[in-house]
Amino acid sequence: MKCIRALLLALFCMAILTGNGQVRTVQVLSEGWKFSRLKAENAHSISFNDQSWQTVSVPHDWAIYGPFDKEIDKQVVAIEQNGEKVPTEKTGRTGSLPYIGEGWYRKEFELPDFNTGKKVILLFEGAMSEPQVYVNGTKAGEWNYGYSYFYFDISNQVSVGHKNLLSVHLTNKGESSRWYPGAGLYRKVSVIVKNKESIDQWGTYITTPLVTTDEAKVKIKTRVSAANSFLVTDIIDDGGKLVGKDTARRIFGNEFEQDIAVARPRLWSPETPRLYKAVSRLYVGNELKDEVSTGFGIRTISYTADKGFQLNGVTRKFKGVCLHHDLGPLGTAVNKAALRRQLQILKEMGCDAIRSSHNMPSLEQLELCDEMGFMFLAESFDEWARPKVKNGYNLYFESDMEKDVVNLVHATRNHPSIVMWSAGNEVPDQWGFEGAKRAKRIQDIFHREDPTRPVTVGMDQVQNATKYGFGAVLDIPGLNYRLKLYEEAYKTFPQGFLLGSETASTVSSRGVYKFPVIKAAQQQYDDHQSSSYDLEYCSWSNLPDDDFVMQDDKPWVIGEFVWTGFDYLGEPTPYDNKWPSRSSYFGINDLAGLPKDRYYLYRSRWNTQSPTLHILPHWNWSAKTRLEKGREGEVTPVFVYTSYDSAELFVNGKSMGIQKKHNATPQNRYRLMWNDVKYEPGSIKVIAFGKDGKPAAEQVMVTAGKPHHLKLEADRDTIVADGQDISFVTVSIVDKDGNLCPVADQPLQFAVKGSGVFKAVCNGDATSLEPFHLPTMKTFGGKLVVLVQASKKEGTIELNVSGKDLKKGRLSLKTVSL
């Protein structure tokens, strides 16, 4: 119900935009688009026949439907930022999905009736990539960067009382990305109709320069296109109460400036994400010309050498993760339900910060971070002038960088969640004095457009960044890995603190355990999986515990952003030269959003509200057939990830002794490990002890019996009948007693009927080549996740899941209208 209340609030805000005699309308162009991959030079023409084209809804990712193909964007390259010297064949680097090539979208739309003198804005929140935009057969404009927000004034190209045609041509080049970029109109497209005398697009800028317990000063700058006008602004709290009001009659150039006091402000933070909104009404004479509602939060941020990072005057360290923009089986097509689910999973882990890696975030993601309480590091580019890939952003840096940064800042700067900008990630420009000048130039643009937030860059070439002055230029020196250079960087850079802008890059596959259990870099196995004992990492990276030491022992380290919160499509290190690996192993959660063991390691540190107690590995190591050999009698280490300092382990009732956390190694400091346990079927139990030495919690794991039936669990059993909302249903193969069968991997089939449809399925296996959109898939680690999407009809959805020799699973969901 909390999600439904949030949707009601969003609808209320939209009603403000369209109220008061329709001074402004916002039409989201979502349904009824025609799409084709065909090359057609005249597809923008009004007379072009698109009836044979596919009908799709936007947001749309044309490539996620596959098929996976080794030959797509296969590269023979040495990845310099990974320290490679010799070129090798790389497959799966961009997900092995067909994103390369051209695509056309066409959509007819009608404008609301209005008299002359209106302004019509066409707004894109992202288009992958190089969009060429036509309205009624005439070019409206073009953009290059696929992650950028942009808009065009199409007032002179549209007509009222007739259908208007919007045509968009997109081109994706090979070797243009280091991960799966997606393809198509993957974010919202909107048409905004307003008076010519109006508030400019992204023209409202809200800051809170003075905040005390008794009062906050809210400064609002509003750019308008209107002479002889005045502006009335109301500030409303999240309970709907009017808490501030001001009328501005003096305009400076084209900008009003207002200072409004809010008594006893309720501050925004991850723990208390309190939000306000400013409702601005523009009048010419006594006539209302425009009205805009802008959400914001009241909070303070500071970064200093003596106190580190402070939010609302309290020092804290970022407990953050990096996120790529794809949503697993949905591809890059933005879906708010999928984003909300990701953030809920991270919130339960104790995460309080997100870094958009390495691109501009979706507006939906920022809205959710405002609402749910996540600090945000908003990143802009993965490349500057010097290339990482042949057809990357280096092609457009000199011509487009400034306008892309300006649009990023203007579109997102009112989000209280954003506490820092990032100008780039691991840019090769660190390697010379010219790069330091570029860093200064970009940072100055961020400062010009938003003086309230600092700027960082994720640096991987620390010694070069030191030598050429690159790191000294930045407001916040961000280090990607390179833990051995933290001390040197801290002493050399003038800022007096460091940020772990990218940490760990530990790799693992959910529910997969390798023996013997050892620490290893770039480890590979015949099955192309990585061990979930969480002791494997990359040549340039490290284990989570190593970062924990820095975070805990160095007050000048202001936090970390772990690579990554979720697995993502592409970059299948350490198997980027081993087909069929096609997605990452870095995630704390897998591609389906199912937690790996590592999730509980981070939760044991980050979630201070509820205790953590988690055992690994699973306890199903008996031979399946007479021809196999089980692990009976073999050493099978048991790890426990817990917020408690000590625990006792039992195998079939026999004590394996008490382990206590200690400082001998980083792993001993943060994990409890019984390294000499020998496997025998039955049960293992761990009893954790509180600070008083008494038993405080316990967990039991048993050897599962034969697979018997399917267990279905929905993240939400009631969803909104809007044609977009999704319930994520975890399907598990269990024995007759309901215990997970973690080695039972077999094909399942899915059928949905009623007021919804089957949308996609994902099992989290980085080597699976099964398409996400077909209603069948093999389980991985005994589990997978089915995505069920609501229709626009209120009612009931029924999901049926079946598999050979298994009792069928059935689940009912409700859809409700708002």
Tab-separated table of N, CA, C and O in Angstrom, residues 379-413:
chain	number	residue	atom	x	y	z
A	379	GLU	N	26.628	10.848	-12.096
A	379	GLU	CA	27.782	10.814	-12.997
A	379	GLU	C	27.376	11.230	-14.403
A	379	GLU	O	26.212	11.111	-14.795
A	380	SER	N	28.351	11.685	-15.156
A	380	SER	CA	28.063	12.223	-16.483
A	380	SER	C	28.674	11.392	-17.610
A	380	SER	O	27.958	10.942	-18.513
A	381	PHE	N	29.988	11.144	-17.566
A	381	PHE	CA	30.667	10.549	-18.712
A	381	PHE	C	31.612	9.416	-18.293
A	381	PHE	O	32.130	9.411	-17.186
A	382	ASP	N	31.854	8.521	-19.229
A	382	ASP	CA	32.876	7.490	-19.076
A	382	ASP	C	34.111	7.825	-19.907
A	382	ASP	O	35.149	7.193	-19.753
A	383	GLU	N	33.968	8.793	-20.800
A	383	GLU	CA	35.090	9.230	-21.643
A	383	GLU	C	35.074	10.739	-21.771
A	383	GLU	O	34.009	11.363	-21.744
A	384	TRP	N	36.268	11.306	-21.922
A	384	TRP	CA	36.395	12.691	-22.339
A	384	TRP	C	37.018	12.694	-23.746
A	384	TRP	O	36.534	11.985	-24.622
A	385	ALA	N	38.072	13.462	-23.928
A	385	ALA	CA	38.651	13.598	-25.265
A	385	ALA	C	39.456	12.375	-25.684
A	385	ALA	O	39.528	12.038	-26.872
A	386	ARG	N	40.079	11.700	-24.721
A	386	ARG	CA	40.894	10.525	-25.049
A	386	ARG	C	40.026	9.277	-24.968
A	386	ARG	O	39.331	9.053	-23.975
A	387	PRO	N	40.058	8.441	-25.998
A	387	PRO	CA	39.114	7.321	-26.080
A	387	PRO	C	39.484	6.112	-25.231
A	387	PRO	O	40.655	5.850	-24.965
A	388	LYS	N	38.458	5.392	-24.801
A	388	LYS	CA	38.591	4.023	-24.293
A	388	LYS	C	38.129	3.046	-25.361
A	388	LYS	O	38.675	1.961	-25.505
A	389	VAL	N	37.059	3.440	-26.057
A	389	VAL	CA	36.573	2.652	-27.185
A	389	VAL	C	36.493	3.578	-28.395
A	389	VAL	O	36.296	4.792	-28.255
A	390	LYS	N	36.617	3.002	-29.569
A	390	LYS	CA	36.795	3.796	-30.785
A	390	LYS	C	35.665	4.794	-31.019
A	390	LYS	O	35.892	5.954	-31.377
A	391	ASN	N	34.423	4.350	-30.803
A	391	ASN	CA	33.272	5.188	-31.125
A	391	ASN	C	32.525	5.678	-29.890
A	391	ASN	O	31.305	5.832	-29.904
A	392	GLY	N	33.274	5.921	-28.822
A	392	GLY	CA	32.669	6.393	-27.589
A	392	GLY	C	32.470	7.900	-27.581
A	392	GLY	O	32.529	8.585	-28.617
A	393	TYR	N	32.280	8.454	-26.386
A	393	TYR	CA	31.958	9.878	-26.244
A	393	TYR	C	33.097	10.778	-26.708
A	393	TYR	O	32.878	11.972	-26.952
A	394	ASN	N	34.302	10.205	-26.882
A	394	ASN	CA	35.415	11.017	-27.381
A	394	ASN	C	35.080	11.697	-28.701
A	394	ASN	O	35.637	12.753	-29.009
A	395	LEU	N	34.156	11.124	-29.476
A	395	LEU	CA	33.776	11.709	-30.762
A	395	LEU	C	33.051	13.038	-30.584
A	395	LEU	O	33.040	13.872	-31.494
A	396	TYR	N	32.422	13.238	-29.416
A	396	TYR	CA	31.561	14.406	-29.223
A	396	TYR	C	32.029	15.313	-28.089
A	396	TYR	O	31.404	16.351	-27.837
A	397	PHE	N	33.108	14.955	-27.426
A	397	PHE	CA	33.473	15.672	-26.210
A	397	PHE	C	33.626	17.170	-26.445
A	397	PHE	O	33.031	17.990	-25.728
A	398	GLU	N	34.413	17.551	-27.417
A	398	GLU	CA	34.688	18.974	-27.612
A	398	GLU	C	33.445	19.745	-28.028
A	398	GLU	O	33.249	20.897	-27.630
A	399	SER	N	32.587	19.139	-28.806
A	399	SER	CA	31.413	19.859	-29.317
A	399	SER	C	30.224	19.813	-28.361
A	399	SER	O	29.411	20.742	-28.333
A	400	ASP	N	30.124	18.754	-27.566
A	400	ASP	CA	28.886	18.521	-26.821
A	400	ASP	C	29.015	18.561	-25.305
A	400	ASP	O	28.006	18.624	-24.608
A	401	MET	N	30.225	18.489	-24.788
A	401	MET	CA	30.374	18.308	-23.332
A	401	MET	C	29.620	19.349	-22.536
A	401	MET	O	28.866	19.028	-21.609
A	402	GLU	N	29.772	20.627	-22.879
A	402	GLU	CA	29.168	21.674	-22.064
A	402	GLU	C	27.644	21.601	-22.073
A	402	GLU	O	27.007	21.679	-21.020
A	403	LYS	N	27.055	21.420	-23.223
A	403	LYS	CA	25.587	21.379	-23.254
A	403	LYS	C	25.052	20.122	-22.563
A	403	LYS	O	23.967	20.158	-21.959
A	404	ASP	N	25.799	19.018	-22.603
A	404	ASP	CA	25.370	17.817	-21.893
A	404	ASP	C	25.437	18.018	-20.379
A	404	ASP	O	24.538	17.584	-19.645
A	405	VAL	N	26.500	18.653	-19.902
A	405	VAL	CA	26.615	18.941	-18.467
A	405	VAL	C	25.518	19.911	-18.037
A	405	VAL	O	24.865	19.710	-16.998
A	406	VAL	N	25.290	20.951	-18.811
A	406	VAL	CA	24.258	21.930	-18.467
A	406	VAL	C	22.890	21.256	-18.360
A	406	VAL	O	22.132	21.496	-17.410
A	407	ASN	N	22.553	20.390	-19.315
A	407	ASN	CA	21.257	19.728	-19.265
A	407	ASN	C	21.160	18.778	-18.071
A	407	ASN	O	20.107	18.666	-17.444
A	408	LEU	N	22.258	18.070	-17.764
A	408	LEU	CA	22.258	17.202	-16.581
A	408	LEU	C	21.938	18.015	-15.338
A	408	LEU	O	21.059	17.641	-14.544
A	409	VAL	N	22.635	19.108	-15.149
A	409	VAL	CA	22.472	19.896	-13.929
A	409	VAL	C	21.092	20.528	-13.875
A	409	VAL	O	20.393	20.459	-12.849
A	410	HIS	N	20.668	21.147	-14.961
A	410	HIS	CA	19.382	21.833	-14.950
A	410	HIS	C	18.217	20.865	-14.751
A	410	HIS	O	17.232	21.196	-14.069
A	411	ALA	N	18.317	19.676	-15.317
A	411	ALA	CA	17.204	18.720	-15.234
A	411	ALA	C	17.095	18.077	-13.865
A	411	ALA	O	16.016	17.604	-13.488
A	412	THR	N	18.199	18.043	-13.081
A	412	THR	CA	18.202	17.213	-11.875
A	412	THR	C	18.589	17.951	-10.595
A	412	THR	O	18.519	17.373	-9.516
A	413	ARG	N	18.984	19.207	-10.650
A	413	ARG	CA	19.622	19.855	-9.510
A	413	ARG	C	18.691	20.090	-8.325
A	413	ARG	O	19.167	20.409	-7.226
